[in-house]
């Protein structure tokens, strides 16, 4: 007579499976209802000291759930090869010639022909490092936004780009943009522009 198989009596065997918490709050391949309330409480008690969020609730919702503003990525030091501005040729001689740079086009221009002793012309050798080009001193690169929907584009790039509200945006929409950026953890370079503050 063969031994009794313990799996024959399935009623006496109880499998208590607690799926690990995922980003969507449900086990892989299962539905949201498949995770029992007891399993959720077990997961909450097993990780003390960590903030607990609902399955489909963003971290920013609720007064107790606050998003910590992220810092910029680590980068190499920002080096500006040429800080002086390039002035237009003969702008120091004639008042009608402004200092803003214009490339000389004359056939006899000594600046265009790069004679010795003439002013310097912009060229590619003065360019900054590509890794730190257009980077602000705080390590972020500015990204112009005009509505709250534009802030969502920086959700996965909030450590590289910072939102900069466009000049023509109204004060009402600025408040909505700042609230959206705070919820997503996106830095805003000009949060006080056109916003009334309490004294």
Short mmCIF file of N, CA and C in Angstrom, two decimals:
data_model
loop_
_atom_site.label_atom_id
_atom_site.label_comp_id
_atom_site.label_asym_id
_atom_site.label_seq_id
_atom_site.Cartn_x
_atom_site.Cartn_y
_atom_site.Cartn_z
N UNK A 1 0.86 -1.19 0.00
CA UNK A 1 0.00 0.00 0.00
C UNK A 1 0.90 1.25 0.00
N UNK A 2 0.66 2.13 -0.99
CA UNK A 2 1.52 3.30 -1.10
C UNK A 2 1.13 4.34 -0.06
N UNK A 3 2.12 5.16 0.25
CA UNK A 3 1.87 6.20 1.26
C UNK A 3 0.85 7.20 0.74
N UNK A 4 0.17 7.78 1.69
CA UNK A 4 -0.87 8.75 1.33
C UNK A 4 -0.22 10.05 0.86
N UNK A 5 -0.67 10.49 -0.28
CA UNK A 5 -0.12 11.72 -0.85
C UNK A 5 -0.67 12.91 -0.06
N UNK A 6 0.19 13.76 0.47
CA UNK A 6 -0.33 14.90 1.24
C UNK A 6 -1.10 15.88 0.39
N UNK A 7 -0.92 15.83 -0.94
CA UNK A 7 -1.64 16.77 -1.79
C UNK A 7 -3.00 16.25 -2.22
N UNK A 8 -3.36 15.02 -1.77
CA UNK A 8 -4.68 14.52 -2.12
C UNK A 8 -5.77 15.31 -1.41
N UNK A 9 -5.55 15.63 -0.16
CA UNK A 9 -6.53 16.39 0.60
C UNK A 9 -6.20 17.88 0.45
N UNK A 10 -6.79 18.48 -0.54
CA UNK A 10 -6.46 19.87 -0.85
C UNK A 10 -7.12 20.84 0.11
N UNK A 11 -8.15 20.39 0.83
CA UNK A 11 -8.85 21.30 1.72
C UNK A 11 -8.00 21.66 2.93
N UNK A 12 -7.09 20.78 3.33
CA UNK A 12 -6.29 21.03 4.52
C UNK A 12 -5.08 21.91 4.23
N UNK A 13 -4.79 22.10 2.96
CA UNK A 13 -3.61 22.88 2.59
C UNK A 13 -4.06 24.28 2.22
N UNK A 14 -3.44 25.27 2.81
CA UNK A 14 -3.80 26.67 2.56
C UNK A 14 -2.53 27.43 2.18
N UNK A 15 -2.58 27.96 0.99
CA UNK A 15 -1.44 28.71 0.49
C UNK A 15 -1.70 30.19 0.75
N UNK A 16 -0.82 30.80 1.52
CA UNK A 16 -0.94 32.22 1.83
C UNK A 16 0.20 32.95 1.11
N UNK A 17 -0.10 33.40 -0.08
CA UNK A 17 0.91 34.03 -0.93
C UNK A 17 0.79 35.53 -0.78
N UNK A 18 1.87 36.16 -0.47
CA UNK A 18 1.91 37.62 -0.40
C UNK A 18 2.84 38.11 -1.50
N UNK A 19 2.22 38.70 -2.50
CA UNK A 19 3.01 39.18 -3.63
C UNK A 19 3.81 40.41 -3.22
N UNK A 20 5.01 40.56 -3.76
CA UNK A 20 5.78 41.77 -3.45
C UNK A 20 5.12 42.98 -4.07
N UNK A 21 5.27 44.10 -3.40
CA UNK A 21 4.65 45.33 -3.90
C UNK A 21 5.33 45.76 -5.19
N UNK A 22 4.52 46.08 -6.17
CA UNK A 22 5.04 46.57 -7.45
C UNK A 22 4.67 48.02 -7.59
N UNK A 23 5.11 48.63 -8.70
CA UNK A 23 4.81 50.03 -8.93
C UNK A 23 3.34 50.27 -9.16
N UNK A 24 2.57 49.23 -9.51
CA UNK A 24 1.15 49.39 -9.74
C UNK A 24 0.32 48.78 -8.62
N UNK A 25 0.95 48.24 -7.60
CA UNK A 25 0.23 47.76 -6.44
C UNK A 25 -0.49 46.45 -6.66
N UNK A 26 -0.13 45.64 -7.64
CA UNK A 26 -0.78 44.37 -7.87
C UNK A 26 0.25 43.37 -8.36
N UNK A 27 0.01 42.06 -8.16
CA UNK A 27 0.98 41.06 -8.59
C UNK A 27 1.07 40.99 -10.10
N UNK A 28 2.19 40.57 -10.62
CA UNK A 28 2.32 40.49 -12.09
C UNK A 28 1.33 39.50 -12.67
N UNK A 29 0.57 39.96 -13.66
CA UNK A 29 -0.41 39.09 -14.30
C UNK A 29 -1.73 39.00 -13.57
N UNK A 30 -1.88 39.66 -12.44
CA UNK A 30 -3.12 39.59 -11.68
C UNK A 30 -3.84 40.92 -11.69
N UNK A 31 -5.00 40.92 -11.07
CA UNK A 31 -5.79 42.12 -10.99
C UNK A 31 -5.57 42.79 -9.65
N UNK A 32 -6.11 43.97 -9.51
CA UNK A 32 -5.92 44.71 -8.27
C UNK A 32 -6.67 44.04 -7.12
N UNK A 33 -7.79 43.39 -7.40
CA UNK A 33 -8.59 42.76 -6.36
C UNK A 33 -7.96 41.48 -5.83
N UNK A 34 -6.94 40.95 -6.55
CA UNK A 34 -6.34 39.70 -6.11
C UNK A 34 -5.46 39.88 -4.88
N UNK A 35 -5.05 41.11 -4.58
CA UNK A 35 -4.26 41.38 -3.39
C UNK A 35 -5.20 41.68 -2.24
N UNK A 36 -5.16 40.87 -1.21
CA UNK A 36 -6.07 41.03 -0.09
C UNK A 36 -5.63 42.18 0.79
N UNK A 37 -6.57 42.62 1.63
CA UNK A 37 -6.24 43.70 2.55
C UNK A 37 -5.21 43.26 3.58
N UNK A 38 -5.25 41.97 3.98
CA UNK A 38 -4.27 41.47 4.94
C UNK A 38 -2.86 41.50 4.35
N UNK A 39 -2.77 41.18 3.06
CA UNK A 39 -1.45 41.21 2.42
C UNK A 39 -0.89 42.61 2.38
N UNK A 40 -1.78 43.61 2.13
CA UNK A 40 -1.32 44.99 2.11
C UNK A 40 -0.81 45.42 3.48
N UNK A 41 -1.56 45.03 4.54
CA UNK A 41 -1.13 45.40 5.88
C UNK A 41 0.20 44.73 6.23
N UNK A 42 0.39 43.50 5.74
CA UNK A 42 1.66 42.81 5.99
C UNK A 42 2.81 43.54 5.32
N UNK A 43 2.58 44.02 4.08
CA UNK A 43 3.63 44.76 3.38
C UNK A 43 3.93 46.07 4.08
N UNK A 44 2.91 46.72 4.63
CA UNK A 44 3.13 47.98 5.32
C UNK A 44 3.94 47.78 6.58
N UNK A 45 3.62 46.71 7.33
CA UNK A 45 4.33 46.46 8.57
C UNK A 45 5.75 45.96 8.34
N UNK A 46 6.01 45.36 7.19
CA UNK A 46 7.33 44.78 6.94
C UNK A 46 8.37 45.82 6.56
N UNK A 47 7.94 47.03 6.21
CA UNK A 47 8.89 48.08 5.82
C UNK A 47 8.70 49.28 6.73
N UNK A 48 9.16 49.22 7.97
CA UNK A 48 8.98 50.38 8.86
C UNK A 48 9.90 51.51 8.48
N UNK A 49 9.42 52.72 8.75
CA UNK A 49 10.23 53.89 8.50
C UNK A 49 10.21 54.39 7.08
N UNK A 50 9.47 53.75 6.17
CA UNK A 50 9.40 54.18 4.78
C UNK A 50 8.02 54.74 4.51
N UNK A 51 7.89 55.79 3.69
CA UNK A 51 6.58 56.35 3.41
C UNK A 51 5.73 55.38 2.61
N UNK A 52 4.48 55.25 2.99
CA UNK A 52 3.56 54.33 2.36
C UNK A 52 2.57 55.14 1.53
N UNK A 53 2.35 54.71 0.30
CA UNK A 53 1.44 55.39 -0.59
C UNK A 53 0.41 54.40 -1.10
N UNK A 54 -0.74 54.92 -1.46
CA UNK A 54 -1.80 54.08 -1.98
C UNK A 54 -1.40 53.57 -3.35
N UNK A 55 -2.17 52.56 -3.85
CA UNK A 55 -1.80 51.91 -5.11
C UNK A 55 -1.79 52.90 -6.26
N UNK A 56 -2.86 53.66 -6.38
CA UNK A 56 -3.00 54.54 -7.54
C UNK A 56 -2.97 56.00 -7.12
N UNK A 57 -2.36 56.31 -6.00
CA UNK A 57 -2.26 57.68 -5.53
C UNK A 57 -0.85 58.18 -5.76
N UNK A 58 -0.74 59.37 -6.31
CA UNK A 58 0.58 59.94 -6.53
C UNK A 58 1.19 60.34 -5.19
N UNK A 59 2.48 60.46 -5.16
CA UNK A 59 3.17 60.79 -3.92
C UNK A 59 2.86 62.20 -3.46
N UNK A 60 2.43 63.05 -4.35
CA UNK A 60 2.22 64.43 -3.99
C UNK A 60 0.84 64.69 -3.41
N UNK A 61 -0.11 63.78 -3.55
CA UNK A 61 -1.47 64.01 -3.09
C UNK A 61 -1.53 63.88 -1.58
N UNK A 62 -2.29 64.77 -0.96
CA UNK A 62 -2.45 64.72 0.48
C UNK A 62 -1.43 65.58 1.18
N UNK A 63 -1.81 66.16 2.32
CA UNK A 63 -0.86 67.03 3.03
C UNK A 63 0.30 66.28 3.65
N UNK A 64 0.12 64.97 3.95
CA UNK A 64 1.19 64.23 4.60
C UNK A 64 2.21 63.70 3.61
N UNK A 65 1.86 63.62 2.32
CA UNK A 65 2.78 63.09 1.32
C UNK A 65 3.40 64.26 0.56
N UNK A 66 4.62 64.58 0.85
CA UNK A 66 5.30 65.68 0.19
C UNK A 66 6.44 65.14 -0.64
N UNK A 67 6.65 65.75 -1.81
CA UNK A 67 7.70 65.33 -2.72
C UNK A 67 8.95 66.14 -2.44
N UNK A 68 10.05 65.48 -2.22
CA UNK A 68 11.31 66.16 -1.99
C UNK A 68 11.88 66.63 -3.32
N UNK A 69 12.21 67.92 -3.38
CA UNK A 69 12.73 68.48 -4.62
C UNK A 69 14.08 67.84 -4.95
N UNK A 70 14.17 67.34 -6.17
CA UNK A 70 15.38 66.64 -6.57
C UNK A 70 16.47 67.65 -6.89
N UNK A 71 17.69 67.20 -6.81
CA UNK A 71 18.83 68.04 -7.15
C UNK A 71 19.34 67.65 -8.53
N UNK A 72 20.15 68.51 -9.10
CA UNK A 72 20.66 68.26 -10.44
C UNK A 72 21.68 67.12 -10.42
N UNK A 73 21.86 66.53 -11.58
CA UNK A 73 22.85 65.46 -11.71
C UNK A 73 24.26 66.01 -11.50
N UNK A 74 25.14 65.13 -11.08
CA UNK A 74 26.54 65.53 -10.96
C UNK A 74 27.13 65.74 -12.34
N UNK A 75 27.89 66.79 -12.47
CA UNK A 75 28.46 67.12 -13.78
C UNK A 75 29.87 67.65 -13.58
N UNK A 76 30.59 67.70 -14.67
CA UNK A 76 31.94 68.24 -14.62
C UNK A 76 31.86 69.76 -14.44
N UNK A 77 32.91 70.39 -13.95
CA UNK A 77 32.87 71.84 -13.75
C UNK A 77 32.57 72.59 -15.05
N UNK A 78 31.75 73.62 -14.92
CA UNK A 78 31.39 74.44 -16.08
C UNK A 78 32.52 75.43 -16.35
N UNK A 79 33.08 75.37 -17.54
CA UNK A 79 34.19 76.23 -17.92
C UNK A 79 33.77 77.07 -19.12
N UNK A 80 33.89 78.38 -18.98
CA UNK A 80 33.63 79.30 -20.08
C UNK A 80 34.98 79.73 -20.67
N UNK A 81 35.25 79.30 -21.89
CA UNK A 81 36.55 79.60 -22.49
C UNK A 81 36.73 81.09 -22.77
N UNK A 82 35.66 81.75 -23.16
CA UNK A 82 35.77 83.15 -23.57
C UNK A 82 34.60 83.90 -22.96
N UNK A 83 34.86 84.66 -21.91
CA UNK A 83 33.79 85.39 -21.23
C UNK A 83 33.55 86.77 -21.84
N UNK A 84 34.56 87.36 -22.45
CA UNK A 84 34.40 88.68 -23.05
C UNK A 84 33.51 88.60 -24.28
N UNK A 85 32.74 89.65 -24.51
CA UNK A 85 31.87 89.70 -25.68
C UNK A 85 32.67 90.12 -26.91
N UNK A 86 32.28 89.59 -28.04
CA UNK A 86 32.91 89.96 -29.31
C UNK A 86 32.26 91.25 -29.81
N UNK A 87 33.07 92.28 -29.98
CA UNK A 87 32.54 93.57 -30.41
C UNK A 87 32.71 93.73 -31.92
N UNK A 88 31.81 94.48 -32.48
CA UNK A 88 31.82 94.71 -33.93
C UNK A 88 33.02 95.58 -34.32
N UNK A 89 33.55 95.29 -35.49
CA UNK A 89 34.71 96.03 -35.98
C UNK A 89 34.36 97.50 -36.18
N UNK A 90 35.24 98.39 -35.68
CA UNK A 90 35.13 99.85 -35.78
C UNK A 90 33.96 100.41 -34.97
N UNK A 91 33.43 99.60 -34.01
CA UNK A 91 32.39 100.15 -33.13
C UNK A 91 32.97 101.16 -32.15
N UNK A 92 34.29 101.14 -31.94
CA UNK A 92 34.93 102.10 -31.05
C UNK A 92 35.28 103.40 -31.77
N UNK A 93 35.12 103.43 -33.09
CA UNK A 93 35.48 104.61 -33.86
C UNK A 93 34.26 105.42 -34.28
N UNK A 94 33.16 104.73 -34.56
CA UNK A 94 31.98 105.42 -35.06
C UNK A 94 30.80 105.16 -34.11
N UNK A 95 30.13 106.23 -33.74
CA UNK A 95 28.99 106.11 -32.83
C UNK A 95 27.80 105.42 -33.51
N UNK A 96 27.72 105.54 -34.81
CA UNK A 96 26.60 104.92 -35.52
C UNK A 96 26.77 103.42 -35.68
N UNK A 97 27.93 102.88 -35.33
CA UNK A 97 28.17 101.44 -35.42
C UNK A 97 28.01 100.84 -34.02
N UNK A 98 26.99 100.03 -33.78
CA UNK A 98 26.79 99.45 -32.43
C UNK A 98 27.84 98.37 -32.13
N UNK A 99 27.92 98.00 -30.86
CA UNK A 99 28.91 97.02 -30.43
C UNK A 99 28.48 95.58 -30.69
N UNK A 100 27.20 95.35 -30.98
CA UNK A 100 26.74 93.98 -31.21
C UNK A 100 27.46 93.39 -32.42
N UNK A 101 27.88 92.15 -32.27
CA UNK A 101 28.74 91.54 -33.26
C UNK A 101 28.06 91.37 -34.61
N UNK A 102 28.79 91.73 -35.66
CA UNK A 102 28.40 91.45 -37.04
C UNK A 102 29.64 90.99 -37.78
N UNK A 103 29.49 89.94 -38.56
CA UNK A 103 30.64 89.41 -39.27
C UNK A 103 31.05 90.35 -40.40
N UNK A 104 32.33 90.70 -40.48
CA UNK A 104 32.76 91.59 -41.57
C UNK A 104 32.71 90.87 -42.91
N UNK A 105 32.22 91.59 -43.93
CA UNK A 105 32.06 91.00 -45.26
C UNK A 105 32.87 91.72 -46.34
N UNK A 106 33.58 92.77 -45.96
CA UNK A 106 34.31 93.54 -46.97
C UNK A 106 35.45 92.76 -47.60
N UNK A 107 35.71 93.04 -48.87
CA UNK A 107 36.76 92.30 -49.58
C UNK A 107 38.14 92.70 -49.09
N UNK A 108 38.26 93.89 -48.51
CA UNK A 108 39.55 94.35 -47.99
C UNK A 108 39.59 94.38 -46.46
N UNK A 109 38.60 93.78 -45.80
CA UNK A 109 38.53 93.86 -44.34
C UNK A 109 39.71 93.10 -43.71
N UNK A 110 40.43 93.82 -42.85
CA UNK A 110 41.56 93.18 -42.17
C UNK A 110 41.10 92.21 -41.09
N UNK A 111 39.90 92.42 -40.56
CA UNK A 111 39.38 91.50 -39.55
C UNK A 111 38.95 90.19 -40.21
N UNK A 112 38.26 90.32 -41.36
CA UNK A 112 37.84 89.10 -42.05
C UNK A 112 39.04 88.29 -42.51
N UNK A 113 40.11 88.97 -42.92
CA UNK A 113 41.31 88.28 -43.39
C UNK A 113 42.24 87.88 -42.24
N UNK A 114 41.84 88.22 -41.01
CA UNK A 114 42.54 87.80 -39.80
C UNK A 114 44.00 88.27 -39.78
N UNK A 115 44.15 89.55 -40.01
CA UNK A 115 45.49 90.12 -39.92
C UNK A 115 45.93 90.21 -38.46
N UNK A 116 47.23 90.26 -38.26
CA UNK A 116 47.78 90.35 -36.91
C UNK A 116 47.42 91.70 -36.29
N UNK A 117 47.01 91.68 -35.01
CA UNK A 117 46.70 92.90 -34.30
C UNK A 117 45.25 93.33 -34.39
N UNK A 118 44.41 92.60 -35.12
CA UNK A 118 42.99 92.95 -35.23
C UNK A 118 42.19 92.25 -34.13
N UNK A 119 40.93 92.62 -34.02
CA UNK A 119 40.08 92.04 -32.98
C UNK A 119 39.77 90.58 -33.31
N UNK A 120 39.42 89.84 -32.28
CA UNK A 120 39.13 88.42 -32.45
C UNK A 120 37.74 88.22 -33.03
N UNK A 121 37.60 87.15 -33.79
CA UNK A 121 36.30 86.79 -34.37
C UNK A 121 35.80 85.51 -33.70
N UNK A 122 34.49 85.38 -33.55
CA UNK A 122 33.95 84.13 -32.98
C UNK A 122 34.26 82.95 -33.90
N UNK A 123 34.66 81.85 -33.29
CA UNK A 123 34.90 80.63 -34.04
C UNK A 123 34.63 79.43 -33.14
N UNK A 124 34.63 78.26 -33.73
CA UNK A 124 34.19 77.07 -33.02
C UNK A 124 35.14 76.70 -31.87
N UNK A 125 36.36 77.18 -31.93
CA UNK A 125 37.31 76.85 -30.87
C UNK A 125 36.94 77.45 -29.52
N UNK A 126 36.12 78.52 -29.53
CA UNK A 126 35.69 79.13 -28.28
C UNK A 126 34.50 78.40 -27.65
N UNK A 127 34.00 77.38 -28.30
CA UNK A 127 32.81 76.69 -27.80
C UNK A 127 33.04 76.00 -26.47
N UNK A 128 31.96 75.90 -25.68
CA UNK A 128 32.04 75.24 -24.39
C UNK A 128 31.93 73.73 -24.56
N UNK A 129 32.19 73.02 -23.48
CA UNK A 129 32.05 71.57 -23.48
C UNK A 129 30.60 71.19 -23.76
N UNK A 130 30.39 70.19 -24.59
CA UNK A 130 29.04 69.81 -24.97
C UNK A 130 28.24 69.30 -23.77
N UNK A 131 28.93 68.71 -22.80
CA UNK A 131 28.23 68.17 -21.63
C UNK A 131 27.66 69.27 -20.74
N UNK A 132 28.29 70.44 -20.72
CA UNK A 132 27.84 71.53 -19.87
C UNK A 132 27.34 72.73 -20.66
N UNK A 133 27.13 72.57 -21.95
CA UNK A 133 26.65 73.69 -22.77
C UNK A 133 25.20 74.02 -22.42
N UNK A 134 24.88 75.29 -22.34
CA UNK A 134 23.55 75.80 -21.98
C UNK A 134 23.15 75.40 -20.55
N UNK A 135 24.11 75.07 -19.72
CA UNK A 135 23.81 74.66 -18.35
C UNK A 135 23.93 75.86 -17.42
N UNK A 136 22.96 76.00 -16.52
CA UNK A 136 22.98 77.08 -15.54
C UNK A 136 23.94 76.74 -14.40
N UNK A 137 24.31 77.71 -13.59
CA UNK A 137 25.24 77.42 -12.49
C UNK A 137 24.73 76.38 -11.50
N UNK A 138 23.40 76.22 -11.37
CA UNK A 138 22.87 75.22 -10.44
C UNK A 138 22.87 73.82 -11.02
N UNK A 139 23.30 73.65 -12.27
CA UNK A 139 23.39 72.32 -12.86
C UNK A 139 22.23 71.93 -13.73
N UNK A 140 21.18 72.75 -13.81
CA UNK A 140 20.02 72.45 -14.63
C UNK A 140 20.11 73.18 -15.97
N UNK A 141 19.37 72.67 -16.93
CA UNK A 141 19.18 73.34 -18.21
C UNK A 141 17.73 73.82 -18.29
N UNK A 142 17.53 75.03 -18.76
CA UNK A 142 16.20 75.64 -18.77
C UNK A 142 15.35 75.04 -19.88
N UNK A 143 14.07 74.80 -19.55
CA UNK A 143 13.09 74.29 -20.51
C UNK A 143 11.85 75.16 -20.37
N UNK A 144 11.51 75.89 -21.42
CA UNK A 144 10.40 76.85 -21.37
C UNK A 144 9.08 76.09 -21.40
N UNK A 145 8.19 76.42 -20.45
CA UNK A 145 6.85 75.83 -20.38
C UNK A 145 5.84 76.95 -20.47
N UNK A 146 4.69 76.64 -21.07
CA UNK A 146 3.62 77.62 -21.25
C UNK A 146 2.30 77.18 -20.66
N UNK A 147 2.18 75.93 -20.23
CA UNK A 147 0.96 75.43 -19.61
C UNK A 147 1.32 74.24 -18.72
N UNK A 148 0.40 73.83 -17.84
CA UNK A 148 0.72 72.71 -16.93
C UNK A 148 1.04 71.41 -17.66
N UNK A 149 0.50 71.24 -18.86
CA UNK A 149 0.77 70.00 -19.59
C UNK A 149 2.22 69.90 -20.03
N UNK A 150 2.85 71.04 -20.27
CA UNK A 150 4.26 71.02 -20.67
C UNK A 150 5.17 70.53 -19.54
N UNK A 151 4.72 70.69 -18.30
CA UNK A 151 5.55 70.25 -17.17
C UNK A 151 5.68 68.73 -17.15
N UNK A 152 4.65 68.03 -17.66
CA UNK A 152 4.69 66.57 -17.65
C UNK A 152 5.82 66.03 -18.53
N UNK A 153 6.30 66.82 -19.47
CA UNK A 153 7.41 66.37 -20.32
C UNK A 153 8.70 66.22 -19.53
N UNK A 154 8.79 66.89 -18.38
CA UNK A 154 10.02 66.85 -17.58
C UNK A 154 9.94 65.83 -16.46
N UNK A 155 8.92 64.98 -16.46
CA UNK A 155 8.75 64.03 -15.36
C UNK A 155 9.94 63.08 -15.26
N UNK A 156 10.43 62.57 -16.38
CA UNK A 156 11.56 61.64 -16.38
C UNK A 156 12.90 62.34 -16.55
N UNK A 157 12.87 63.68 -16.67
CA UNK A 157 14.12 64.43 -16.87
C UNK A 157 14.23 65.56 -15.86
N UNK A 158 13.65 65.37 -14.67
CA UNK A 158 13.63 66.46 -13.70
C UNK A 158 14.98 66.70 -13.04
N UNK A 159 15.96 65.85 -13.28
CA UNK A 159 17.30 66.08 -12.75
C UNK A 159 18.22 66.72 -13.78
N UNK A 160 17.73 66.87 -14.99
CA UNK A 160 18.53 67.49 -16.05
C UNK A 160 17.98 68.85 -16.44
N UNK A 161 16.65 68.96 -16.55
CA UNK A 161 16.01 70.19 -17.00
C UNK A 161 15.17 70.79 -15.88
N UNK A 162 15.11 72.11 -15.85
CA UNK A 162 14.27 72.86 -14.92
C UNK A 162 13.27 73.67 -15.74
N UNK A 163 12.04 73.73 -15.26
CA UNK A 163 11.00 74.45 -15.98
C UNK A 163 11.20 75.95 -15.83
N UNK A 164 11.05 76.66 -16.92
CA UNK A 164 11.11 78.11 -16.91
C UNK A 164 9.84 78.64 -17.55
N UNK A 165 9.02 79.31 -16.76
CA UNK A 165 7.72 79.79 -17.23
C UNK A 165 7.94 80.90 -18.24
N UNK A 166 7.23 80.82 -19.36
CA UNK A 166 7.38 81.81 -20.42
C UNK A 166 6.92 83.19 -19.94
N UNK A 167 7.38 84.22 -20.61
CA UNK A 167 7.13 85.59 -20.17
C UNK A 167 5.66 85.97 -20.28
N UNK A 168 4.96 85.52 -21.31
CA UNK A 168 3.60 85.97 -21.57
C UNK A 168 2.53 85.16 -20.86
N UNK A 169 2.90 84.23 -19.97
CA UNK A 169 1.93 83.40 -19.27
C UNK A 169 1.26 84.22 -18.19
N UNK A 170 -0.08 84.08 -18.06
CA UNK A 170 -0.83 84.84 -17.07
C UNK A 170 -0.53 84.34 -15.66
N UNK A 171 -0.90 85.15 -14.68
CA UNK A 171 -0.65 84.79 -13.28
C UNK A 171 -1.48 83.60 -12.85
N UNK A 172 -2.69 83.47 -13.39
CA UNK A 172 -3.54 82.33 -13.02
C UNK A 172 -2.93 81.02 -13.51
N UNK A 173 -2.42 81.03 -14.71
CA UNK A 173 -1.81 79.82 -15.25
C UNK A 173 -0.45 79.55 -14.60
N UNK A 174 0.22 80.59 -14.15
CA UNK A 174 1.49 80.39 -13.45
C UNK A 174 1.30 79.62 -12.15
N UNK A 175 0.20 79.92 -11.45
CA UNK A 175 -0.09 79.20 -10.21
C UNK A 175 -0.31 77.72 -10.50
N UNK A 176 -1.04 77.42 -11.59
CA UNK A 176 -1.29 76.02 -11.96
C UNK A 176 0.00 75.32 -12.37
N UNK A 177 0.88 76.03 -13.07
CA UNK A 177 2.15 75.43 -13.49
C UNK A 177 3.03 75.12 -12.29
N UNK A 178 3.09 76.05 -11.34
CA UNK A 178 3.92 75.83 -10.15
C UNK A 178 3.39 74.67 -9.32
N UNK A 179 2.05 74.57 -9.20
CA UNK A 179 1.47 73.45 -8.45
C UNK A 179 1.76 72.12 -9.13
N UNK A 180 1.68 72.11 -10.46
CA UNK A 180 1.97 70.87 -11.20
C UNK A 180 3.44 70.50 -11.06
N UNK A 181 4.32 71.47 -11.12
CA UNK A 181 5.74 71.19 -10.99
C UNK A 181 6.08 70.69 -9.59
N UNK A 182 5.43 71.24 -8.59
CA UNK A 182 5.67 70.78 -7.22
C UNK A 182 5.19 69.35 -7.02
N UNK A 183 4.08 69.00 -7.68
CA UNK A 183 3.55 67.64 -7.56
C UNK A 183 4.46 66.62 -8.23
N UNK A 184 5.10 67.01 -9.32
CA UNK A 184 5.96 66.08 -10.06
C UNK A 184 7.43 66.18 -9.65
N UNK A 185 7.76 67.09 -8.75
CA UNK A 185 9.15 67.22 -8.32
C UNK A 185 10.03 67.90 -9.34
N UNK A 186 9.47 68.85 -10.10
CA UNK A 186 10.23 69.56 -11.13
C UNK A 186 10.59 70.94 -10.60
N UNK A 187 11.83 71.34 -10.78
CA UNK A 187 12.29 72.65 -10.31
C UNK A 187 11.84 73.73 -11.28
N UNK A 188 11.41 74.88 -10.74
CA UNK A 188 11.01 76.04 -11.54
C UNK A 188 12.01 77.15 -11.29
N UNK A 189 12.55 77.71 -12.35
CA UNK A 189 13.58 78.74 -12.21
C UNK A 189 13.01 80.09 -11.80
N UNK A 190 11.79 80.41 -12.22
CA UNK A 190 11.19 81.71 -11.90
C UNK A 190 9.81 81.53 -11.26
N UNK A 191 9.75 80.95 -10.06
CA UNK A 191 8.43 80.70 -9.45
C UNK A 191 7.76 81.95 -8.89
N UNK A 192 8.51 83.04 -8.68
CA UNK A 192 7.93 84.24 -8.07
C UNK A 192 7.50 85.28 -9.08
N UNK A 193 7.62 85.00 -10.35
CA UNK A 193 7.24 85.98 -11.36
C UNK A 193 5.74 86.13 -11.49
N UNK A 194 5.25 87.35 -11.32
CA UNK A 194 3.82 87.70 -11.44
C UNK A 194 2.94 86.97 -10.43
N UNK A 195 3.51 86.54 -9.33
CA UNK A 195 2.75 85.84 -8.30
C UNK A 195 2.71 86.73 -7.07
N UNK A 196 1.49 87.02 -6.60
CA UNK A 196 1.32 87.85 -5.41
C UNK A 196 1.72 87.06 -4.18
N UNK A 197 2.58 87.62 -3.36
CA UNK A 197 3.04 86.96 -2.14
C UNK A 197 2.54 87.73 -0.93
N UNK A 198 2.35 87.01 0.17
CA UNK A 198 1.89 87.63 1.41
C UNK A 198 3.08 88.27 2.12
N UNK A 199 2.87 89.49 2.60
CA UNK A 199 3.93 90.21 3.31
C UNK A 199 3.95 89.79 4.78
#
